[in-house]
PDB file of C-alpha atoms in Angstrom:
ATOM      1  CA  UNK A  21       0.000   0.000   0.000  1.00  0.00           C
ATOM      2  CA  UNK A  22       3.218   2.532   0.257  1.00  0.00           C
ATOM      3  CA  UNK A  23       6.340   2.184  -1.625  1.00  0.00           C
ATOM      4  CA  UNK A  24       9.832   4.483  -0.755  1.00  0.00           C
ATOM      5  CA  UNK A  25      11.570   3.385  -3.544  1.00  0.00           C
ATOM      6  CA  UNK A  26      15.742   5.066  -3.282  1.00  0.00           C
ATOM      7  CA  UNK A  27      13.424   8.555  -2.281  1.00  0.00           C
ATOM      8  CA  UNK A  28      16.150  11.075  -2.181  1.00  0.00           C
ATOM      9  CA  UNK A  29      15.276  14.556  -1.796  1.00  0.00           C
ATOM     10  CA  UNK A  30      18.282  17.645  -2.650  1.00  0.00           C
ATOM     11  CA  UNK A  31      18.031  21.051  -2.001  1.00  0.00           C
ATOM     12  CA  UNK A  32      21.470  22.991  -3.283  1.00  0.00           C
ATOM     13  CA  UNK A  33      24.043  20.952  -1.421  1.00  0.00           C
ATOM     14  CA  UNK A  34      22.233  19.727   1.070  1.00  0.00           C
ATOM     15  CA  UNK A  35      20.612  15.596   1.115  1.00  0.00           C
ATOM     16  CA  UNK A  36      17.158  15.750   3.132  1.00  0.00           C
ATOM     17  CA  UNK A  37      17.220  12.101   2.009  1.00  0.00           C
ATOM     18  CA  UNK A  38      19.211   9.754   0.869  1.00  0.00           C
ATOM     19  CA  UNK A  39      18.161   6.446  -1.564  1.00  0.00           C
ATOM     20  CA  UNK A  40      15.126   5.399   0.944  1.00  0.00           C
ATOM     21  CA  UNK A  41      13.502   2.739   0.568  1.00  0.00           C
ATOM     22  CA  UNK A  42      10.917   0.598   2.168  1.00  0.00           C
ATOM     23  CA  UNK A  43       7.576  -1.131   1.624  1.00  0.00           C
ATOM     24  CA  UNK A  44       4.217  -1.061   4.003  1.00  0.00           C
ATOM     25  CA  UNK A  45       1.588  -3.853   3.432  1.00  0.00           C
ATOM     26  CA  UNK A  46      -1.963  -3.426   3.534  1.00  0.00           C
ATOM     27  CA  UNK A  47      -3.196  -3.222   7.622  1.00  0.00           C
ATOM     28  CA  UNK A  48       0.304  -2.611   8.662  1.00  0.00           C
ATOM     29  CA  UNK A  49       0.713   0.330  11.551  1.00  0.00           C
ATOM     30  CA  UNK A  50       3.945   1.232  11.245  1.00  0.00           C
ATOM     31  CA  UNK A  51       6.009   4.064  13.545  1.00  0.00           C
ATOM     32  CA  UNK A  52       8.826   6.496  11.885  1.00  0.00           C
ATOM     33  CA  UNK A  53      11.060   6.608  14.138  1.00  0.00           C
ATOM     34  CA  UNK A  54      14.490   9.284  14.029  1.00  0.00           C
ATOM     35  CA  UNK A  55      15.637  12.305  15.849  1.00  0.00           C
ATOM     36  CA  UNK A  56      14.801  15.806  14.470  1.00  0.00           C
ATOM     37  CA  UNK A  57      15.918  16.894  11.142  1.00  0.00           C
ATOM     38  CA  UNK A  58      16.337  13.333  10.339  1.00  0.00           C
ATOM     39  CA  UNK A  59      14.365  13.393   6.858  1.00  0.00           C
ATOM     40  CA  UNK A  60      10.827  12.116   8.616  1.00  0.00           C
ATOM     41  CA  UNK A  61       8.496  15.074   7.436  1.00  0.00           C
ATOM     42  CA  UNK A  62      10.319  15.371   3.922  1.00  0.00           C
ATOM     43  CA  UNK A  63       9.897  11.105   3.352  1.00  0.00           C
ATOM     44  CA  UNK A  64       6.113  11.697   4.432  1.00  0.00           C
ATOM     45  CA  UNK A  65       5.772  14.965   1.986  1.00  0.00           C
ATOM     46  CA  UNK A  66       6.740  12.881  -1.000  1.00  0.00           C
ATOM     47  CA  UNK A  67       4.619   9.971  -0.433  1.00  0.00           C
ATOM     48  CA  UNK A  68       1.750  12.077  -0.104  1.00  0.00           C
ATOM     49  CA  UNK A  69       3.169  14.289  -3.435  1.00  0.00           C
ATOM     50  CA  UNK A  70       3.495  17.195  -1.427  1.00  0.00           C
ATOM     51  CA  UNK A  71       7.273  17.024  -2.563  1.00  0.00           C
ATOM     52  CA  UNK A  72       8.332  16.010  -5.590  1.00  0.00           C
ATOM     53  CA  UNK A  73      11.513  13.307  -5.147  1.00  0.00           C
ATOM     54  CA  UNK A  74      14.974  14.615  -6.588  1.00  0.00           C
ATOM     55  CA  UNK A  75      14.959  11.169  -7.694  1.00  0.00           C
ATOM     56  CA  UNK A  76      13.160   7.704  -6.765  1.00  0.00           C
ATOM     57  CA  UNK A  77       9.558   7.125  -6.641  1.00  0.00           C
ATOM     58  CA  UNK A  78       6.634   7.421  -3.878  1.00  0.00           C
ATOM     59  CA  UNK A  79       3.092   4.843  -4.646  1.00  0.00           C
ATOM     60  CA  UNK A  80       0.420   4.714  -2.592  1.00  0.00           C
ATOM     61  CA  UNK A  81      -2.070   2.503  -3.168  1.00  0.00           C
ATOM     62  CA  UNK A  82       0.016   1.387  -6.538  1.00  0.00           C
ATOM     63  CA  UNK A  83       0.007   4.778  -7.688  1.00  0.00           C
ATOM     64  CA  UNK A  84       2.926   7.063  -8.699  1.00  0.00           C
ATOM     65  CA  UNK A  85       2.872  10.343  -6.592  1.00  0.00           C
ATOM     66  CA  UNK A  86       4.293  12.405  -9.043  1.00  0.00           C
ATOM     67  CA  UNK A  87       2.888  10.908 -12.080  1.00  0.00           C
ATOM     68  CA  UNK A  88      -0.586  10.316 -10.635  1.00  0.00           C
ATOM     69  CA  UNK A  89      -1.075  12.166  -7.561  1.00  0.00           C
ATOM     70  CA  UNK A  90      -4.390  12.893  -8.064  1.00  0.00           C
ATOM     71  CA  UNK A  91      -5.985   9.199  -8.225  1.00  0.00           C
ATOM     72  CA  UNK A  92      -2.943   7.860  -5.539  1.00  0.00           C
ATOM     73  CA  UNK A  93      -4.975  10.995  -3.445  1.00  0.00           C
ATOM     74  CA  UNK A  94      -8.165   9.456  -3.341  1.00  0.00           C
ATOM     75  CA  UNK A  95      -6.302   6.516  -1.638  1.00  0.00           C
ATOM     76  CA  UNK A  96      -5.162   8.748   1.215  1.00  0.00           C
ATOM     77  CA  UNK A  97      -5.533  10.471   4.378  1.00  0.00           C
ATOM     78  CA  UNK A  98      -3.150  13.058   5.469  1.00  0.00           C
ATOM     79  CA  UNK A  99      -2.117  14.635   8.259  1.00  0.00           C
ATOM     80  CA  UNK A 100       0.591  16.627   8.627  1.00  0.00           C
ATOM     81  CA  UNK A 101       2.183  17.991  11.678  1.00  0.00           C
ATOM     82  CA  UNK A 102       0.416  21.301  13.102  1.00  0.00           C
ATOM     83  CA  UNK A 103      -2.293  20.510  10.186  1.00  0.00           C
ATOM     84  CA  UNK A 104      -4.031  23.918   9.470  1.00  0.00           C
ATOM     85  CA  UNK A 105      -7.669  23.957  10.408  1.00  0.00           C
ATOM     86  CA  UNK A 106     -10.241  26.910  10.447  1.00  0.00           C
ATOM     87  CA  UNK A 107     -10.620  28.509  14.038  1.00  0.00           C
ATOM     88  CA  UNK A 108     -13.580  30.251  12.823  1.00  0.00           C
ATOM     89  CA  UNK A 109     -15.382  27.619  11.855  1.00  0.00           C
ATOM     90  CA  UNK A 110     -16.924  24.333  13.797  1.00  0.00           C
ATOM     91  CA  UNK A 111     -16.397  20.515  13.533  1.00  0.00           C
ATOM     92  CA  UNK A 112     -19.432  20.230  11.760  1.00  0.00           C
ATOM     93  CA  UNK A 113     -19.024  22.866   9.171  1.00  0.00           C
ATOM     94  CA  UNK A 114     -15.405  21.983   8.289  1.00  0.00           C
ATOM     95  CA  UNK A 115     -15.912  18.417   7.634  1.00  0.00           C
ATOM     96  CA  UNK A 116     -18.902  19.076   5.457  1.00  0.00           C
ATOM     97  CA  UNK A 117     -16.393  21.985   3.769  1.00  0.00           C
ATOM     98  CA  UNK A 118     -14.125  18.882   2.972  1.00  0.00           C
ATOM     99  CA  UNK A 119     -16.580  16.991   1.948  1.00  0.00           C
ATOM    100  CA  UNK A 120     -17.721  19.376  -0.629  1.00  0.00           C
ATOM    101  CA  UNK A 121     -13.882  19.393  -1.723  1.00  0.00           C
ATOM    102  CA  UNK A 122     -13.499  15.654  -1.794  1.00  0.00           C
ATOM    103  CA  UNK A 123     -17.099  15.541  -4.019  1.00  0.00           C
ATOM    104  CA  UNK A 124     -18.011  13.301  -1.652  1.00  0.00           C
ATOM    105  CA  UNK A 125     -21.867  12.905  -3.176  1.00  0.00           C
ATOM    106  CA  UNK A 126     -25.309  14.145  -0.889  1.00  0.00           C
ATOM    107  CA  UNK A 127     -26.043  10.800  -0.540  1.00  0.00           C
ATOM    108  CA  UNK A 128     -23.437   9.510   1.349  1.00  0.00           C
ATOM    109  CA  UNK A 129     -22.695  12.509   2.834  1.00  0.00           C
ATOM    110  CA  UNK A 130     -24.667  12.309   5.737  1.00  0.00           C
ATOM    111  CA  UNK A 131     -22.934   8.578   6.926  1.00  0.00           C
ATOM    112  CA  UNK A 132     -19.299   9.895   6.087  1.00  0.00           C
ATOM    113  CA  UNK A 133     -20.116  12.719   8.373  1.00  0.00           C
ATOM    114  CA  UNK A 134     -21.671  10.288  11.099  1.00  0.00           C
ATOM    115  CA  UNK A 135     -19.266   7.629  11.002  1.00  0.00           C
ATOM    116  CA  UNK A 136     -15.659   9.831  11.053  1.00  0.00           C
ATOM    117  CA  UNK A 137     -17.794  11.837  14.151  1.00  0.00           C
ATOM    118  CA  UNK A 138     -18.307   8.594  16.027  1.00  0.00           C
ATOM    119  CA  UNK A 139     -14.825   7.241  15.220  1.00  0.00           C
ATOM    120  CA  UNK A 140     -12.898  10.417  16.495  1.00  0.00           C
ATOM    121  CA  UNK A 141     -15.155  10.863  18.754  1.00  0.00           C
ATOM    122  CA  UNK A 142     -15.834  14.151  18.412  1.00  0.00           C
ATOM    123  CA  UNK A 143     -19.876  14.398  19.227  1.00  0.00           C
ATOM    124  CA  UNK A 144     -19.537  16.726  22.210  1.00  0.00           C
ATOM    125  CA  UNK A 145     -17.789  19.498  20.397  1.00  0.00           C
ATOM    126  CA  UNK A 146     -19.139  18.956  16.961  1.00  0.00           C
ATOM    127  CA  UNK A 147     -20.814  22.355  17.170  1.00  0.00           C
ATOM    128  CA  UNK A 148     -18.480  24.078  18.900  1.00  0.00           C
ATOM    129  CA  UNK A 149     -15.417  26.935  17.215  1.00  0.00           C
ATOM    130  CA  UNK A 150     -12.508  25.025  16.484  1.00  0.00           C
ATOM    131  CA  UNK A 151     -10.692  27.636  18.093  1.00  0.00           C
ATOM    132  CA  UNK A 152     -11.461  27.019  21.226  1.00  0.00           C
ATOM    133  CA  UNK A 153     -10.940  23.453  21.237  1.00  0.00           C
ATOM    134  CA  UNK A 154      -8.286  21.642  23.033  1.00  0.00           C
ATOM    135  CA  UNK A 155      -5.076  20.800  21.332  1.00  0.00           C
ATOM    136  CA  UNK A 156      -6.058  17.033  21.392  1.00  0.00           C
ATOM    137  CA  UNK A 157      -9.382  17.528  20.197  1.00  0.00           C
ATOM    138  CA  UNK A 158      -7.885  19.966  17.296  1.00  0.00           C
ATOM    139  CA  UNK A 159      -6.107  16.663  16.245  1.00  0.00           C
ATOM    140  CA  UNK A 160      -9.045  14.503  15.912  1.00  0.00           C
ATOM    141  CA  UNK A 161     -10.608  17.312  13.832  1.00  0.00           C
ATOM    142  CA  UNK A 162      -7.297  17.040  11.516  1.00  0.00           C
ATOM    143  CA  UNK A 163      -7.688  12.947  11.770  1.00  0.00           C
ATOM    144  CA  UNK A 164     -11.595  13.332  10.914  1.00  0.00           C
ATOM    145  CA  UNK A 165     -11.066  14.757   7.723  1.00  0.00           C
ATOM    146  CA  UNK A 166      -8.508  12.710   6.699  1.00  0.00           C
ATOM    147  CA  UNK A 167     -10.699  10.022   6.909  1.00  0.00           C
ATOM    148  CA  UNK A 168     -13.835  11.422   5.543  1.00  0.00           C
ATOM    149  CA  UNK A 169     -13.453  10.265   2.019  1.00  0.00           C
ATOM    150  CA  UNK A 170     -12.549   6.685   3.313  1.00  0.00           C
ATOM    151  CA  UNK A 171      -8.718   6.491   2.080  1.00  0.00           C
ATOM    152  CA  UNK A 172      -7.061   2.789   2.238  1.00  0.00           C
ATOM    153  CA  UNK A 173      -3.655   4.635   3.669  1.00  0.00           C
ATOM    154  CA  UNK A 174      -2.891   6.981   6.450  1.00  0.00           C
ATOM    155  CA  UNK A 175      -0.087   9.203   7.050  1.00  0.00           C
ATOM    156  CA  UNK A 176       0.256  10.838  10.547  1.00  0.00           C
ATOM    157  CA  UNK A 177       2.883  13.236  10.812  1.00  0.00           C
ATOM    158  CA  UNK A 178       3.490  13.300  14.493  1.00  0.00           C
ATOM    159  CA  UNK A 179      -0.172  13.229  15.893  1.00  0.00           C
ATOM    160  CA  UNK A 180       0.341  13.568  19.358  1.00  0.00           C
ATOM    161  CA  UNK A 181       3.274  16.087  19.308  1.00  0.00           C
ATOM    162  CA  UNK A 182       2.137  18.988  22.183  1.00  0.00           C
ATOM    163  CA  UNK A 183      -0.392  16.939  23.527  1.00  0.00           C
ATOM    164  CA  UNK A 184      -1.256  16.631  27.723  1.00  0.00           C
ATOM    165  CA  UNK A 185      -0.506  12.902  28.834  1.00  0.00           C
ATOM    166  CA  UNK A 186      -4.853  11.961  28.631  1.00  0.00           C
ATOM    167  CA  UNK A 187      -4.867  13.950  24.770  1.00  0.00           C
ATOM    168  CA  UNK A 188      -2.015  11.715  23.923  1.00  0.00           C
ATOM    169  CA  UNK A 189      -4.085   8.489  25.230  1.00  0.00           C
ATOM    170  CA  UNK A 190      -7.249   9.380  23.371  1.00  0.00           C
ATOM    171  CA  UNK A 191      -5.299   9.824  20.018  1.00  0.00           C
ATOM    172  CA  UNK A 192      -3.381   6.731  20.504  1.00  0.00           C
ATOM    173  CA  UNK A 193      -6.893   4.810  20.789  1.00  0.00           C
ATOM    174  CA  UNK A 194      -8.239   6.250  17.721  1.00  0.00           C
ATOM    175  CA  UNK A 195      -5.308   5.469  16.052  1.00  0.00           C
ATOM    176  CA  UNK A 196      -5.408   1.780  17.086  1.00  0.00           C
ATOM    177  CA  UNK A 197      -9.430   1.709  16.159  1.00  0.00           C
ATOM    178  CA  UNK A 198      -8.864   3.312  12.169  1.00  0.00           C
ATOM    179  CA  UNK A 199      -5.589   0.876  12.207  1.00  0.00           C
ATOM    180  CA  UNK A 200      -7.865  -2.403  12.420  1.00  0.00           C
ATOM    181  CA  UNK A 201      -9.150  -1.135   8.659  1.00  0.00           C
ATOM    182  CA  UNK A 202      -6.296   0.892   7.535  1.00  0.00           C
ATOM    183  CA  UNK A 203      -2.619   0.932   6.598  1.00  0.00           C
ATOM    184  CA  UNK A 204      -0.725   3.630   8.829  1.00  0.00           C
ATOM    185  CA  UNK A 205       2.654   5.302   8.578  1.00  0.00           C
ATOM    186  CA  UNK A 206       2.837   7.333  11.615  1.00  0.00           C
ATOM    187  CA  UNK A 207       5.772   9.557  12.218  1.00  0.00           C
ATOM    188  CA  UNK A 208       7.236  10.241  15.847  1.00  0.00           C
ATOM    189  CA  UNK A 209       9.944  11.032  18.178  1.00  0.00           C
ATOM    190  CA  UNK A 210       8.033   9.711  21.344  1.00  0.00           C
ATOM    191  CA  UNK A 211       9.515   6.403  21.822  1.00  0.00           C
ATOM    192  CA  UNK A 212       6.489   5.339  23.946  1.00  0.00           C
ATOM    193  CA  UNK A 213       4.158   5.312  20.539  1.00  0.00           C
ATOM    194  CA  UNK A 214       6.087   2.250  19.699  1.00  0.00           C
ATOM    195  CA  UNK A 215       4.094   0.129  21.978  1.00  0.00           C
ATOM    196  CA  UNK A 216       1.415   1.999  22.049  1.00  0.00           C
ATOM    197  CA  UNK A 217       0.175   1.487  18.595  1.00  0.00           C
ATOM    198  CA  UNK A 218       2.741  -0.492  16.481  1.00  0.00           C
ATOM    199  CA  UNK A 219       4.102  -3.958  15.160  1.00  0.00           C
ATOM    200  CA  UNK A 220       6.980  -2.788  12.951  1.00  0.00           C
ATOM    201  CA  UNK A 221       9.764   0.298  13.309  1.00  0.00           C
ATOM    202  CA  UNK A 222      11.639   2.171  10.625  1.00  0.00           C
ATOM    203  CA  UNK A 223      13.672   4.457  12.153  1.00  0.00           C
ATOM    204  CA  UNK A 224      16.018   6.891  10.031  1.00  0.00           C
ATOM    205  CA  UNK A 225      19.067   8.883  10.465  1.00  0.00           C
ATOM    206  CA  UNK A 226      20.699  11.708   8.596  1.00  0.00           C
ATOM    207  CA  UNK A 227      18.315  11.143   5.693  1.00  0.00           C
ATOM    208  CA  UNK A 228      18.993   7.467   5.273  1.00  0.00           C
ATOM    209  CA  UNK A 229      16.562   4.304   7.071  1.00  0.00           C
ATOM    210  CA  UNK A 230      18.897   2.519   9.012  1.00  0.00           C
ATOM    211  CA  UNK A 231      16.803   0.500  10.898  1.00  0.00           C
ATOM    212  CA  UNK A 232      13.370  -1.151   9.281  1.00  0.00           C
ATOM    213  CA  UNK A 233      12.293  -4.680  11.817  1.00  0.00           C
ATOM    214  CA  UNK A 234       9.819  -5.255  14.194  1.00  0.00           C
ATOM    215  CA  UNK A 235       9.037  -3.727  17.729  1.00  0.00           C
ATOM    216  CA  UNK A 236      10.429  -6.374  19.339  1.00  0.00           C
ATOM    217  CA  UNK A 237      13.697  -6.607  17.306  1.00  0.00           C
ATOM    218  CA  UNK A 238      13.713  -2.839  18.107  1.00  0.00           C
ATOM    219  CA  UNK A 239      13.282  -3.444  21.729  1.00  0.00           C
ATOM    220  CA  UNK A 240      11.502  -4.975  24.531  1.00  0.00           C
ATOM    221  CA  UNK A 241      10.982  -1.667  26.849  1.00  0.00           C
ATOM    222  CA  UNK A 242      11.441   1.557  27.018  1.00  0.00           C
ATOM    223  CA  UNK A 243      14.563   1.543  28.302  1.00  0.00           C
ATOM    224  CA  UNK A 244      15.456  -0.702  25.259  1.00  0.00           C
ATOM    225  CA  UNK A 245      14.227   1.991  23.319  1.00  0.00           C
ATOM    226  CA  UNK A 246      16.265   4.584  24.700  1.00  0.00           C
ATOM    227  CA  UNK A 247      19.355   2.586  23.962  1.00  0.00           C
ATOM    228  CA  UNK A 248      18.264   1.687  20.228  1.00  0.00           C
ATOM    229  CA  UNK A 249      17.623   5.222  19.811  1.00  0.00           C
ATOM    230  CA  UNK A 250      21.493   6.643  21.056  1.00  0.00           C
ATOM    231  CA  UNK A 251      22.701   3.765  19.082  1.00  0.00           C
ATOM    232  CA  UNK A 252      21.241   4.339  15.697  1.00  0.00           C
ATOM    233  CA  UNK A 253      21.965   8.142  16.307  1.00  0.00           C
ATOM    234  CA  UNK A 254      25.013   8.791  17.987  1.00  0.00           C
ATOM    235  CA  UNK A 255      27.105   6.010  15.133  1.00  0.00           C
ATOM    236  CA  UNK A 256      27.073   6.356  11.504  1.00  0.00           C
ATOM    237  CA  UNK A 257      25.261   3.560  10.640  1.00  0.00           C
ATOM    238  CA  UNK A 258      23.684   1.438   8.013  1.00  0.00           C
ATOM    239  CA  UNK A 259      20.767   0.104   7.183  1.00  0.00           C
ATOM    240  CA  UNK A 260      20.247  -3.214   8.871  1.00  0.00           C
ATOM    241  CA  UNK A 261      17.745  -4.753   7.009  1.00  0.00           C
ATOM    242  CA  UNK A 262      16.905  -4.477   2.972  1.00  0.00           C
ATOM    243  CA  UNK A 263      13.396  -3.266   1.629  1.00  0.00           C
ATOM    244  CA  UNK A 264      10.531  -5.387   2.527  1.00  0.00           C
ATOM    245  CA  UNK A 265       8.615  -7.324  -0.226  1.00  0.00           C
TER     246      UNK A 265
END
């Protein structure tokens, strides 16, 4: 369902990324893992054709990002770290907004509304200003829509960045509940998201993936974590496992 294939991004002399590579299967949830500055944010912006690769190629859903980034779209939910959303305007009224974007059609418009309402849980401030929301509940706005039009893949660029200890456990369950239907690539720093919500790790450094396994080849606590993480950043290292088929 997503394909990094040798994604390397350039700007002047400077490598974002470097030749990355890896492959996420259909129902996968998978956590991008690396320190800040590490090429996270610019990976996700390509596979969602927000960025256009230097070289390599981005597919979601089997579809070429640059070549066909408006069908691979349909295929997608998006969203990116401190998403913009309208402070003016409620819930209710930006997800219909969306809607009207997406062409989702007047028939099914009143069940897409319903059902991303129920699943981010969002029913006791649907009518309320978005700016006066909470921080966590301005992410499950940002989640809602991404899920509105029904997209097989998600990417989540750091969801529960700035988020109080209880946001950051209400996100994490709505991530778990779309991940039983959906494949997710969901970028972090917080090494406790691991366990939280994940089977599988790809962690990169310096632009380049040099670690794509399982949690538990990544680590068995936190404190495993912790040492994984100084490890993969504090050496130059390589990759330790090839692309995924």
């Amino acid at each position: 369902m997503i394909i990094a294939d040798q994604l390397t991004k350039i700007y002047g002399r400077f490598a974002a990324t470097k030749d990355v590579s890896f492959r996420i299967s259909r129902g996968e949830i998978v956590c991008f893992l690396g320190p800040n500055g590490a090429g996270k944010s610019t990976t996700m912006k390509m596979l969602t054709g927000f960025l256009t690769p230097t070289s390599g190629t981005a597919k979601i859903a089997g579809f070429d990002m640059t070549t066909d980034r408006l069908i691979g779209a349909k295929h997608l939910g998006y969203l990116p770290e401190n998403g913009p959303l309208y402070p003016d305007m409620t819930p209710y009224s930006l997800l219909r907004f969306f809607a009207s974007v997406r062409k989702i059609s007047k028939i099914t418009l009143k069940s897409s509304l319903d059902r991303v309402i129920e699943l981010c849980d969002l029913t006791s401030v649907i009518q309320k200003p978005i700016g006066q929301l909470s921080r966590g509940y301005r992410q499950r706005v940002g989640m809602a829509q991404a899920l509105l039009h029904e997209p097989d893949v998600l990417i989540l660029d750091e969801p529960t960045a700035g988020l109080d200890p209880n946001q950051i456990h209400q996100v994490r369950q709505t991530i778990r509940k779309i991940g039983e239907k959906k494949t997710i690539l969901l970028s972090t720093h917080i090494l406790q998201e691991v366990n939280a919500v994940a089977s599988r790790v790809i962690f990169i450094n310096k632009g380049q993936i040099v670690f794509d396994g399982s949690v538990n080849e990544f680590g068995k606590s936190t404190d495993d974590f912790d040492r994984r993480f100084q490890e993969l950043t504090l050496n130059d290292c390589k990759a330790v496992s090839p692309m995924q088929t």
